[in-house]
Amino acid sequence: MLTRDVEHMLEAINRELPSADEADGLVLKGGYCKLKSRATFEDAMVRARYALEDIRYTGHAFSRLFDQGIETVYNRRTYVVEHLDEAIARGEIRAYAQSIVRVLTGMICEVEVLARWESEEYGFLRPDEFVPELERRQLIHKLDAEVVRLACKQWSEASKRGINVPFGINLSRLDFELCDMFEVVTNAMLKYNVPVDQVHIEITESALAHSSSKLNEGISKFRKAGFKLYLDDFGSGYSSLQVLEGTSFDVVKLDMSLLREVEENERARVIVADAISMVKRLNLQTLCEGVETYDQYLFLQAVGCEKAQGYYFGKPMRHEEIMAHLDQTASRHETAEMQRYYDSLGKVNLIDGTRTSIYGVEAAHFQGTQPFAIIEIRGQSFKFLSANTAFYRFAQKYGCSRLEDFSHLISRSAPAIRNKILYVASKTQSKRTAQQIDFVIEGSFYTVGLTFVEDSDGKEAYLVEILSVTKYSQFNNFRLLEQSMSFLYTIFKRIDLLDVTDQTWRNIYLNVPRYNALRAGATPQDEIDAFCDTFIHPDDQARFLRFYDLDTVGDRIRQSSTTHVADVFFALSENRYEEQLFMIIPAHMDGHTQYLSCMRDLDLEGLERQRESVAGHLSDDVLLSGILDITERYVFWKDSKLRFLGANSRFLEYYGLSSVEAILGKTDEDLGWTHNPHFAKDEQRVLRGEKVLGATGRTVRADGQMRSISISKMPLWSEGEVIGLVGFMVDTGPYAEHV
Ligand code: C2E
Ligand code: CA
Ligand code: CA
């Protein structure tokens, strides 16, 4: 019979099969061989089967004759089966290793051991040329035992040279059927003194498809003994999400086929991102295989994948090669302590900001559009380690496409924000609870949440979440916002956010109950009218309404030399009309035109005792330079004799003072604050009506550390006379003697 006839015959049979039209219907295929004179039946069957298998690899035919090409492969496979013992004895089996990298840092955190056969006869063989065959012939456990032995031996050699990099080994499902693999592995480790935390076990997802009691037993032995278990090839096609259910694995290795399309295909990106997110939510670690390009690496960074492996970082190498590689990169291996630290950071899910276990508390879920990042603080410097896509987009608004650039931008160009982050971080760490900070960036109010994640060796890592005022409305109340705006609040009696775009308004803060909102739920104009009617002196009402004309306020702010408008009106306070200052500050966000409306006494709050001496008005200059980002400054007031009249709570905290009494009525000299003799001269100038901006000096903080500071001072005027000054101090870092 001719080959063509066989094919026609099978085609005809297949046409008659009941399920012929269905995509996954039954199909009959045949492999066959010519019988050689001395061939045994078994030989013939094996050849026919090879021919059949070849169809699977090479095409859509229904039949395949065993021929030369297949024979070469067949011979090689037979060779493999027949010469395994010999190869082991001759040292042809090799344990290659491929490095695995921590995505967050780019440091090598472990290697995967991969078998190679350096055959005298066939040259270099890769696992797919011998592993499947050895599995079929139930010999795989011999190979694996040898690879494990070699791996342990190589680890111990490396360890003697001071390189302690954990390694993973691949075990086949059949290893567990054919021998006591647990015993084999632990014996090899014992022989070479390899601690259990240096070895992890990879088992492919497909191995788990058929449940086997031997396999389950074996896995649980490894698990109980403290080995880390890796689920290999996740998402390779056999995928069933059930393997993750009740799973005893520690790490899920995403198959490289998942990554292949990530660069072109939005759907692939969604799948990988969601797979990583899901795995993390199950409190497992993620490792992505087959990373070949920088873009793929960046993508994994953005979706918070913890570890990565692939040609981009290095191919599998011979022992000598990988040793040289590890030697060269010695500064880039993780220590055990680093491993603990980064494993903990890896638990943060950047997709939705959830932490699987931080102090046992499940964090709230936020939408995927929320920008998240991990920031690492060491002393007075910080850097963003990783971020989600939304955060990258946020950084891009400020011209930064890389986190590194964004870290630099904030450190260099926005010392106020930098200091605020450092300050709040120090509070967060001691309190171990989430803290909120507010920033005004280009007229927008941002609220940033900071949650302590982990610390190690003088550095601390925090989860940073960027929220904005509008987004806060989702939280029903403004409690968190209030906390961090507390200084503004000590000044203002009432703050409202007026949204012109959707004609709503919201009271953010109220200090004096009588100014309670009058028309909750009404439009901003309704509330303004009602407030005007009730509290503003009749002579001032017309002017007040012009001031609060929301149709013109935008133009007025643009035309003014300041970033806001302010005016004074007589308003009912207690039982009489008193001068009150009203300010309107733009706070546009998310395409909405919004304004913050603020109301306060003309006198500085907290100065009641000294009212007579500071009867003056807070000058516009002070408001201008200070009010918008006043919360991150240390602020103090002095009278015309340079005696302290007051300070904000941050200032007091900075010096470890429990109340303002400690400085009230005292001069710098009285307090022994004499590090900066030039400050006294500056202050004399301010009393003559000048401003001093950014004068630098040093001071001793509450913790005894000598710090560099920068202080701006403004005169306080009353009826044409300077009656005191206000100082705004910024901490610029540790004081260095010779800088
Ligand atoms: P695996 O465990 O999924 O190993 C990863 C495979 O991907 C390795 O192929 C590796 O060389 C390759 N690879 C790594 N990075 C890249 C990349 O960036 N791009 C591409 N295209 N490939 C990359 P290898 O070494 O040929 O191993 C194939 C499979 O053979 C392994 O897949 C593993 O399942 C099995 N295997 C390897 N060594 C052993 C062993 O000692 N025992 C057992 N039982 N199986 C082994
Ligand atoms: Ca593997
Ligand atoms: Ca794999």
CSV table of N, CA and C and ligand atoms in Angstrom, one decimal, residues 112 170 202 232 253, ligand 2:
chain,number,residue,atom,x,y,z
A,112,GLU,N,17.6,28.8,38.8
A,112,GLU,CA,16.9,27.5,38.5
A,112,GLU,C,17.9,26.6,37.9
A,170,ASN,N,13.7,21.0,39.2
A,170,ASN,CA,12.5,20.5,38.5
A,170,ASN,C,12.3,19.0,38.8
A,202,GLU,N,10.3,22.7,42.0
A,202,GLU,CA,9.4,23.1,41.0
A,202,GLU,C,8.6,21.9,40.5
A,232,ASP,N,5.1,25.3,38.5
A,232,ASP,CA,5.7,25.7,37.3
A,232,ASP,C,4.7,25.7,36.1
A,253,LYS,N,4.8,30.2,39.1
A,253,LYS,CA,5.6,30.6,37.9
A,253,LYS,C,4.7,30.8,36.7
B,2,CA,CA,11.0,24.8,35.9
